[in-house]
Each structure stands twice: as structure tokens, then as C-alpha cells.
Amino acid sequence: MTETTGEQLIRTKLHELNIDQLVQATNNFLLLLEKSNPKDVPNADNSQTSVSIAGRYFIEYRPLLAEWGRRQTADNNYQPAEHFPLIQKLQGQMPEDLRQELIELRKRQIDDRNWDPQADGARLQLLQKIDDFYSRGGKLPFPWLNFCLNYAGEIKQFQQSLWKKQATENLSPEEKDFLNFLTESRVGEILDY
């Protein structure tokens, strides 16, 4: 996907920030993601909500991630011990408590007679999807991935409605961005858990 004018503008502004300001911008972005709202879930009745997810991904997230990549090699003020944990959080990683739960569920599946294939199996499958996403190089802050997984049914339904619409008419730029977001972020790969 090519860069939009909005994305280029954000890249330029991020490039002009000093490292402390970039840290603050990154923390502000992550805080917004943690406060994801169910009204942001895209649906066939209101495709404008796709702007909130895809728009933030392309216009805010990608430039922020790219700027941190640039700073790692081109900024003398970059301190790996201080800044790399923030970059990891921005790229996304499975939270340690969920990783431990995944390990415990795997053990219980083998050893425990109280294993509930339906409930425990569904939870194991979900945690395995998250682990696989990040293990295979997926980059998306966990609150965002978690939000997409929590509303996987609605997002998948919207995706299918856009595929049908695309067969007979042109999609709006926002709708195209949403489909591109699912592909580029690789969220679309894990919606069918």
C-alpha cells in the first residue's frame, strides 16, 4: 500500500520530534489503544467506523513504528535499555500473564482429568492464536489485537460484506483501507479462531 498524504505528514512531524517527545507521543498512542471502544467496531451498517481502526493503523501506527526503526540507527539519543521496551510494546507482544496461562493450559490438557475440552479448549485455542501471531512476526500493540479478537465476529462479518460489495461496485477509500489493514497487519489471518 502506498503512503497517503496524511501518513507522510505524520512521518514528517514525528521526524522533527526529539526523542523525549517521541516517547510521549508513543505513550499517548498506546494509551488511546488501551481505551478502545466497542463503538469503534466496524460493521456493514456504518462503514465509517472502519476509519477509526484502519485510519489509526495507516496514519498513526505505521509512521510511529517506522520512526522508531529510524531512531534505532540514526539517533544518538536512542538508548536501547530505555527505549527498546517501549518499541516492543508498540510492536506488540503477548502479555506475560497470558503466556503463563497458555503454558498452564497446555500442561492441564495433557495431565488434568478436569480438563474441559469446550471451555478450556477454546481458551487454549485463543491464546495459541495470539502466541502464533507474535511468534510469526505480527506487529500490532496487544490492546489492539485483543480488541480485534474480542470483536472478531463483527469484524469478519464486515470484511465479508465488503468482499461482496467489491464484486459489484467500488469500495470507498475507507473501506479499501480497512481491508488493507486486515491484510497488512495480519489480523485477518487470526479472525477465524
Coordinates of N, CA and C in Angstrom, one line a residue:
M1 N 0.8 -1.2 0.0 CA 0.0 0.0 0.0 C 0.9 1.2 0.0
T2 N 0.5 2.2 -0.8 CA 1.3 3.5 -0.8 C 0.9 4.4 0.3
E3 N 1.9 5.3 0.6 CA 1.6 6.2 1.7 C 0.6 7.3 1.3
T4 N -0.2 7.6 2.2 CA -1.2 8.7 2.0 C -0.5 10.0 2.4
T5 N -1.1 11.1 2.0 CA -0.6 12.4 2.4 C -0.7 12.6 3.9
G6 N -1.7 12.1 4.5 CA -1.8 12.1 6.0 C -0.7 11.4 6.6
E7 N -0.3 10.2 6.1 CA 0.7 9.4 6.6 C 2.1 10.1 6.4
Q8 N 2.3 10.7 5.3 CA 3.5 11.5 5.0 C 3.7 12.6 6.0
L9 N 2.6 13.3 6.2 CA 2.6 14.5 7.2 C 3.0 14.0 8.6
I10 N 2.4 12.9 9.0 CA 2.7 12.4 10.4 C 4.1 12.0 10.4
R11 N 4.6 11.3 9.4 CA 6.0 10.9 9.4 C 7.0 12.1 9.5
T12 N 6.6 13.2 8.8 CA 7.4 14.4 8.9 C 7.4 15.0 10.3
K13 N 6.2 15.1 10.9 CA 6.1 15.6 12.2 C 6.9 14.8 13.3
L14 N 6.8 13.4 13.1 CA 7.5 12.5 14.1 C 9.0 12.7 13.9
H15 N 9.4 12.9 12.7 CA 10.9 13.0 12.4 C 11.4 14.2 13.1
E16 N 10.6 15.3 13.2 CA 11.0 16.6 13.8 C 11.0 16.5 15.4
L17 N 10.4 15.5 16.0 CA 10.4 15.4 17.4 C 11.7 15.0 18.0
N18 N 12.0 15.5 19.2 CA 13.2 15.0 19.9 C 12.8 13.6 20.5
I19 N 13.7 12.9 21.0 CA 13.4 11.5 21.4 C 12.4 11.5 22.6
D20 N 12.5 12.5 23.5 CA 11.6 12.6 24.6 C 10.2 12.8 24.2
Q21 N 10.0 13.7 23.2 CA 8.7 13.9 22.6 C 8.2 12.7 21.9
L22 N 9.0 12.0 21.2 CA 8.6 10.7 20.5 C 8.2 9.7 21.5
V23 N 8.8 9.6 22.7 CA 8.4 8.7 23.7 C 7.0 9.1 24.2
Q24 N 6.8 10.4 24.4 CA 5.5 10.9 24.9 C 4.4 10.6 23.9
A25 N 4.7 10.8 22.6 CA 3.7 10.5 21.5 C 3.4 9.1 21.5
T26 N 4.4 8.2 21.6 CA 4.2 6.8 21.6 C 3.3 6.3 22.8
N27 N 3.6 6.9 24.0 CA 2.8 6.5 25.2 C 1.4 7.0 25.0
N28 N 1.2 8.2 24.5 CA -0.2 8.7 24.2 C -0.9 7.8 23.3
F29 N -0.3 7.3 22.2 CA -0.9 6.4 21.2 C -1.3 5.1 21.9
L30 N -0.4 4.5 22.7 CA -0.7 3.3 23.3 C -1.8 3.4 24.3
L31 N -1.9 4.5 25.0 CA -2.9 4.8 26.0 C -4.3 4.8 25.3
L32 N -4.3 5.5 24.1 CA -5.6 5.5 23.3 C -6.0 4.1 22.9
L33 N -5.1 3.3 22.5 CA -5.4 1.9 22.1 C -6.0 1.1 23.3
E34 N -5.5 1.4 24.5 CA -6.0 0.6 25.6 C -7.4 1.0 26.0
K35 N -7.8 2.2 25.5 CA -9.2 2.6 25.7 C -10.1 2.4 24.5
S36 N -9.8 1.4 23.7 CA -10.6 1.1 22.5 C -12.1 0.9 23.0
N37 N -12.9 1.4 22.2 CA -14.4 1.4 22.5 C -15.1 0.5 21.5
P38 N -16.1 -0.2 22.0 CA -16.9 -1.1 21.1 C -17.6 -0.3 20.0
K39 N -17.8 1.0 20.1 CA -18.4 1.8 19.0 C -17.4 1.9 17.9
D40 N -16.1 1.6 18.1 CA -15.1 1.6 17.0 C -15.2 0.4 16.1
V41 N -16.0 -0.6 16.5 CA -16.0 -1.9 15.7 C -16.7 -1.6 14.4
P42 N -16.1 -1.9 13.3 CA -16.7 -1.7 12.0 C -17.9 -2.6 11.8
N43 N -18.8 -2.2 11.1 CA -20.0 -3.0 10.7 C -20.6 -2.6 9.4
A44 N -21.4 -3.4 8.8 CA -21.9 -3.2 7.5 C -22.8 -2.0 7.5
D45 N -23.5 -1.7 8.6 CA -24.4 -0.6 8.7 C -23.7 0.8 8.7
N46 N -22.5 0.8 9.2 CA -21.7 2.1 9.3 C -20.3 1.8 9.0
S47 N -19.9 1.9 7.7 CA -18.6 1.7 7.3 C -17.6 2.8 7.8
Q48 N -18.1 3.9 8.3 CA -17.3 5.0 8.7 C -16.5 4.5 10.0
T49 N -17.0 3.5 10.7 CA -16.2 3.1 11.8 C -14.9 2.4 11.4
S50 N -14.8 2.0 10.2 CA -13.6 1.4 9.7 C -12.5 2.4 9.6
V51 N -12.8 3.7 9.5 CA -11.9 4.7 9.5 C -11.1 4.7 10.8
S52 N -11.8 4.5 11.9 CA -11.1 4.6 13.2 C -10.0 3.5 13.4
I53 N -10.3 2.3 12.9 CA -9.3 1.3 13.0 C -8.2 1.4 11.9
A54 N -8.6 1.4 10.7 CA -7.7 1.4 9.6 C -7.0 2.8 9.5
G55 N -7.7 3.8 9.8 CA -7.1 5.2 9.8 C -6.0 5.3 10.8
R56 N -6.2 4.9 12.0 CA -5.2 4.9 13.0 C -4.0 4.0 12.7
Y57 N -4.3 2.9 12.1 CA -3.2 2.0 11.7 C -2.3 2.6 10.7
F58 N -2.9 3.2 9.6 CA -2.1 3.7 8.5 C -1.5 5.1 8.8
I59 N -2.3 5.9 9.4 CA -1.9 7.3 9.6 C -1.1 7.6 10.8
E60 N -1.3 6.7 11.9 CA -0.7 6.9 13.1 C 0.4 5.8 13.4
Y61 N -0.1 4.6 13.4 CA 0.7 3.5 13.9 C 1.9 3.2 12.9
R62 N 1.7 3.0 11.7 CA 2.8 2.7 10.7 C 3.9 3.8 10.8
P63 N 3.5 5.1 10.8 CA 4.6 6.1 10.8 C 5.4 6.1 12.2
L64 N 4.6 5.8 13.2 CA 5.3 5.8 14.6 C 6.3 4.6 14.6
L65 N 5.9 3.5 14.2 CA 6.7 2.3 14.1 C 7.9 2.6 13.2
A66 N 7.7 3.2 12.1 CA 8.8 3.5 11.2 C 9.8 4.5 11.8
E67 N 9.3 5.4 12.5 CA 10.2 6.4 13.1 C 11.0 5.8 14.2
W68 N 10.5 4.9 14.9 CA 11.3 4.2 15.9 C 12.3 3.4 15.3
G69 N 12.0 2.8 14.1 CA 13.0 2.0 13.4 C 14.1 2.9 12.9
R70 N 13.8 4.1 12.5 CA 14.8 5.0 12.0 C 15.7 5.5 13.2
R71 N 15.0 5.8 14.3 CA 15.8 6.3 15.5 C 16.8 5.2 16.1
Q72 N 16.4 4.0 15.9 CA 17.3 2.9 16.5 C 18.7 3.0 15.8
T73 N 18.8 3.4 14.6 CA 20.1 3.5 13.9 C 20.6 4.9 13.7
A74 N 19.7 5.9 13.7 CA 20.1 7.3 13.3 C 20.1 8.3 14.4
D75 N 19.7 8.0 15.6 CA 19.6 9.0 16.7 C 20.6 8.7 17.8
N76 N 21.5 9.6 18.0 CA 22.5 9.4 19.1 C 21.9 9.3 20.5
N77 N 20.7 9.9 20.6 CA 20.0 9.9 21.9 C 19.2 8.6 22.2
Y78 N 19.2 7.7 21.2 CA 18.4 6.4 21.4 C 19.2 5.6 22.4
Q79 N 18.5 5.2 23.4 CA 19.1 4.3 24.5 C 18.4 3.0 24.5
P80 N 19.0 1.9 24.0 CA 18.3 0.6 23.9 C 17.7 0.2 25.2
A81 N 18.4 0.3 26.3 CA 17.8 -0.1 27.6 C 16.6 0.6 28.0
E82 N 16.5 1.9 27.6 CA 15.4 2.7 27.9 C 14.3 2.7 26.9
H83 N 14.6 2.7 25.6 CA 13.6 2.8 24.6 C 13.1 1.5 24.0
F84 N 14.0 0.5 24.0 CA 13.6 -0.8 23.3 C 12.3 -1.4 23.9
P85 N 12.2 -1.4 25.3 CA 10.9 -1.9 25.8 C 9.6 -1.2 25.3
L86 N 9.8 0.1 25.1 CA 8.6 0.9 24.5 C 8.4 0.4 23.1
I87 N 9.4 0.2 22.3 CA 9.3 -0.2 20.9 C 8.6 -1.6 20.9
Q88 N 9.0 -2.5 21.8 CA 8.4 -3.8 21.9 C 6.9 -3.7 22.2
K89 N 6.6 -2.8 23.1 CA 5.2 -2.6 23.5 C 4.4 -2.1 22.3
L90 N 5.0 -1.2 21.5 CA 4.4 -0.7 20.3 C 4.2 -1.7 19.2
Q91 N 5.3 -2.6 19.1 CA 5.2 -3.7 18.1 C 4.2 -4.7 18.5
G92 N 4.0 -4.8 19.8 CA 3.1 -5.8 20.4 C 3.8 -7.0 20.8
Q93 N 3.3 -7.6 21.9 CA 3.8 -8.9 22.4 C 2.8 -9.5 23.3
M94 N 2.8 -10.7 23.4 CA 1.9 -11.4 24.3 C 2.2 -11.1 25.7
P95 N 1.2 -10.6 26.5 CA 1.5 -10.3 27.9 C 1.9 -11.5 28.7
E96 N 2.8 -11.3 29.6 CA 3.4 -12.4 30.3 C 2.4 -13.2 31.1
D97 N 1.3 -12.6 31.6 CA 0.3 -13.4 32.3 C -0.4 -14.3 31.4
L98 N -0.7 -13.9 30.1 CA -1.3 -14.7 29.2 C -0.4 -15.9 28.7
R99 N 0.9 -15.5 28.6 CA 1.9 -16.6 28.2 C 1.9 -17.7 29.3
Q100 N 1.9 -17.3 30.5 CA 1.9 -18.2 31.6 C 0.6 -19.1 31.6
E101 N -0.5 -18.4 31.4 CA -1.8 -19.1 31.3 C -1.7 -20.1 30.1
L102 N -1.1 -19.8 29.0 CA -1.0 -20.7 27.9 C -0.2 -21.9 28.3
I103 N 0.9 -21.7 29.0 CA 1.8 -22.8 29.4 C 1.0 -23.7 30.4
E104 N 0.2 -23.1 31.3 CA -0.5 -23.9 32.3 C -1.7 -24.7 31.6
L105 N -2.3 -24.1 30.6 CA -3.4 -24.8 29.9 C -2.8 -26.0 29.1
R106 N -1.7 -25.8 28.5 CA -1.0 -26.9 27.8 C -0.7 -28.1 28.7
K107 N -0.2 -27.7 29.9 CA 0.1 -28.8 30.9 C -1.2 -29.5 31.3
R108 N -2.2 -28.7 31.6 CA -3.5 -29.2 32.0 C -4.1 -30.1 31.0
Q109 N -4.0 -29.7 29.7 CA -4.6 -30.5 28.7 C -4.0 -31.9 28.7
I110 N -2.8 -32.1 29.0 CA -2.1 -33.4 29.0 C -2.3 -34.1 30.3
D111 N -2.3 -33.4 31.4 CA -2.2 -34.1 32.7 C -3.5 -34.1 33.5
D112 N -4.4 -33.2 33.3 CA -5.5 -32.9 34.2 C -6.8 -33.7 33.7
R113 N -7.4 -34.4 34.7 CA -8.6 -35.1 34.4 C -9.8 -34.1 34.4
N114 N -9.6 -32.9 35.0 CA -10.7 -31.9 35.0 C -10.7 -31.0 33.8
W115 N -9.9 -31.4 32.8 CA -9.8 -30.6 31.5 C -11.2 -30.5 30.9
D116 N -11.7 -29.3 30.6 CA -13.0 -29.1 30.0 C -12.7 -28.8 28.5
P117 N -12.9 -29.8 27.6 CA -12.5 -29.6 26.2 C -13.2 -28.4 25.6
Q118 N -14.4 -28.1 26.0 CA -15.1 -27.0 25.4 C -14.6 -25.6 25.9
A119 N -14.6 -25.4 27.2 CA -14.2 -24.1 27.7 C -12.7 -23.9 27.7
D120 N -12.0 -24.9 28.3 CA -10.5 -24.8 28.3 C -9.9 -24.9 26.9
G121 N -10.5 -25.7 26.1 CA -10.0 -25.8 24.7 C -10.2 -24.5 23.9
A122 N -11.3 -23.9 24.1 CA -11.5 -22.6 23.4 C -10.5 -21.5 23.9
R123 N -10.3 -21.5 25.2 CA -9.3 -20.6 25.7 C -7.9 -20.9 25.2
L124 N -7.5 -22.1 25.2 CA -6.2 -22.6 24.7 C -6.0 -22.2 23.3
Q125 N -7.1 -22.3 22.5 CA -7.0 -22.0 21.1 C -6.8 -20.5 20.9
L126 N -7.5 -19.7 21.7 CA -7.4 -18.2 21.6 C -6.0 -17.8 21.9
L127 N -5.5 -18.3 23.1 CA -4.1 -18.0 23.5 C -3.1 -18.4 22.5
Q128 N -3.3 -19.6 21.9 CA -2.4 -20.1 20.9 C -2.3 -19.2 19.7
K129 N -3.5 -18.7 19.3 CA -3.6 -17.7 18.1 C -2.8 -16.5 18.4
I130 N -2.9 -15.9 19.6 CA -2.2 -14.7 20.0 C -0.7 -15.0 20.0
D131 N -0.3 -16.2 20.6 CA 1.1 -16.5 20.6 C 1.7 -16.7 19.2
D132 N 0.9 -17.4 18.3 CA 1.3 -17.6 16.9 C 1.5 -16.3 16.2
F133 N 0.6 -15.4 16.4 CA 0.6 -14.1 15.7 C 1.9 -13.4 16.0
Y134 N 2.3 -13.3 17.2 CA 3.5 -12.6 17.6 C 4.8 -13.4 17.2
S135 N 4.7 -14.8 17.4 CA 5.8 -15.6 17.0 C 6.2 -15.6 15.6
R136 N 5.2 -15.3 14.7 CA 5.4 -15.3 13.3 C 5.7 -13.9 12.8
G137 N 6.0 -13.0 13.7 CA 6.4 -11.6 13.3 C 5.3 -10.6 13.2
G138 N 4.1 -11.0 13.7 CA 3.0 -10.0 13.7 C 3.3 -8.8 14.5
K139 N 3.0 -7.6 14.0 CA 3.3 -6.4 14.7 C 2.0 -5.6 14.9
L140 N 1.5 -5.6 16.1 CA 0.3 -4.9 16.5 C 0.3 -4.8 18.0
P141 N 0.1 -3.6 18.5 CA 0.0 -3.5 20.0 C -1.1 -4.5 20.5
F142 N -0.8 -5.1 21.7 CA -1.7 -6.1 22.2 C -3.1 -5.6 22.4
P143 N -3.2 -4.4 23.0 CA -4.6 -3.9 23.2 C -5.4 -3.9 21.9
W144 N -4.8 -3.6 20.9 CA -5.5 -3.5 19.6 C -5.8 -4.9 19.1
L145 N -4.8 -5.8 19.2 CA -5.1 -7.2 18.8 C -6.2 -7.8 19.6
N146 N -6.1 -7.6 20.9 CA -7.2 -8.1 21.8 C -8.6 -7.5 21.5
F147 N -8.6 -6.2 21.1 CA -9.9 -5.6 20.7 C -10.4 -6.3 19.5
C148 N -9.5 -6.5 18.5 CA -10.0 -7.2 17.2 C -10.4 -8.6 17.5
L149 N -9.8 -9.3 18.4 CA -10.2 -10.7 18.7 C -11.5 -10.7 19.5
N150 N -11.7 -9.7 20.4 CA -13.0 -9.6 21.1 C -14.2 -9.4 20.2
Y151 N -13.9 -8.7 19.1 CA -15.0 -8.4 18.2 C -14.7 -9.1 16.8
A152 N -14.1 -10.2 16.8 CA -13.8 -11.0 15.6 C -15.0 -11.3 14.8
G153 N -16.1 -11.7 15.4 CA -17.3 -12.0 14.6 C -17.8 -10.8 13.8
E154 N -17.9 -9.6 14.5 CA -18.3 -8.4 13.8 C -17.4 -8.0 12.7
I155 N -16.1 -8.0 13.0 CA -15.1 -7.6 12.0 C -15.1 -8.5 10.8
K156 N -15.2 -9.8 11.1 CA -15.2 -10.8 10.0 C -16.5 -10.6 9.1
Q157 N -17.6 -10.3 9.8 CA -18.8 -10.1 9.0 C -18.7 -8.9 8.2
F158 N -18.1 -7.8 8.7 CA -17.9 -6.6 7.9 C -17.0 -6.9 6.7
Q159 N -15.9 -7.6 7.0 CA -15.0 -8.0 5.9 C -15.7 -8.7 4.8
Q160 N -16.5 -9.7 5.1 CA -17.3 -10.4 4.1 C -18.2 -9.5 3.4
S161 N -18.9 -8.6 4.1 CA -19.8 -7.7 3.4 C -19.0 -6.8 2.4
L162 N -17.8 -6.4 2.7 CA -17.0 -5.6 1.8 C -16.6 -6.4 0.6
W163 N -16.2 -7.7 0.8 CA -15.9 -8.6 -0.3 C -17.1 -8.7 -1.3
K164 N -18.3 -8.9 -0.7 CA -19.5 -8.9 -1.6 C -19.7 -7.6 -2.3
K165 N -19.6 -6.5 -1.6 CA -19.8 -5.2 -2.2 C -18.7 -5.0 -3.3
Q166 N -17.5 -5.4 -3.1 CA -16.4 -5.2 -4.0 C -16.7 -5.9 -5.4
A167 N -17.4 -7.0 -5.3 CA -17.7 -7.8 -6.5 C -18.7 -7.0 -7.5
T168 N -19.5 -6.1 -6.9 CA -20.4 -5.4 -7.8 C -20.2 -3.9 -7.9
E169 N -19.5 -3.3 -7.0 CA -19.3 -1.9 -7.0 C -17.9 -1.5 -6.4
N170 N -17.6 -0.2 -6.5 CA -16.3 0.2 -6.0 C -16.4 0.5 -4.5
L171 N -15.4 0.2 -3.8 CA -15.4 0.4 -2.3 C -14.9 1.9 -2.1
S172 N -15.3 2.5 -1.0 CA -14.9 3.8 -0.6 C -13.4 3.7 -0.2
P173 N -12.7 4.8 -0.2 CA -11.3 4.7 0.3 C -11.2 4.1 1.7
E174 N -12.1 4.4 2.6 CA -12.1 3.9 3.9 C -12.3 2.4 4.0
E175 N -13.2 1.9 3.1 CA -13.4 0.5 3.1 C -12.2 -0.2 2.5
K176 N -11.6 0.3 1.5 CA -10.3 -0.3 1.0 C -9.3 -0.3 2.1
D177 N -9.1 0.8 2.8 CA -8.2 0.9 3.9 C -8.4 -0.2 4.9
F178 N -9.7 -0.4 5.2 CA -10.0 -1.4 6.2 C -9.5 -2.8 5.8
L179 N -9.8 -3.2 4.5 CA -9.4 -4.5 4.0 C -7.9 -4.6 4.0
N180 N -7.2 -3.5 3.6 CA -5.8 -3.4 3.6 C -5.2 -3.6 5.0
F181 N -5.9 -3.0 5.9 CA -5.4 -3.1 7.3 C -5.5 -4.6 7.8
L182 N -6.5 -5.3 7.5 CA -6.7 -6.7 7.9 C -5.5 -7.5 7.2
T183 N -5.2 -7.2 6.0 CA -4.1 -7.9 5.3 C -2.7 -7.5 5.8
E184 N -2.5 -6.2 5.8 CA -1.1 -5.8 6.2 C -0.8 -6.1 7.7
S185 N -1.7 -5.9 8.6 CA -1.5 -6.1 10.0 C -1.5 -7.6 10.3
R186 N -2.1 -8.4 9.4 CA -2.2 -9.8 9.5 C -3.3 -10.2 10.6
V187 N -4.1 -9.3 11.0 CA -5.3 -9.6 11.8 C -6.3 -10.5 11.1
G188 N -6.4 -10.3 9.8 CA -7.4 -11.1 9.1 C -7.1 -12.6 9.2
E189 N -5.8 -12.9 9.3 CA -5.4 -14.3 9.4 C -5.9 -15.0 10.7
I190 N -6.1 -14.3 11.7 CA -6.5 -14.9 13.0 C -7.9 -14.7 13.4
L191 N -8.7 -14.0 12.6 CA -10.1 -13.8 13.0 C -11.0 -15.0 13.1
D192 N -10.6 -16.1 12.4 CA -11.4 -17.3 12.4 C -11.0 -18.3 13.5
Y193 N -10.7 -17.8 14.7 CA -10.2 -18.7 15.8 C -11.4 -19.6 16.3

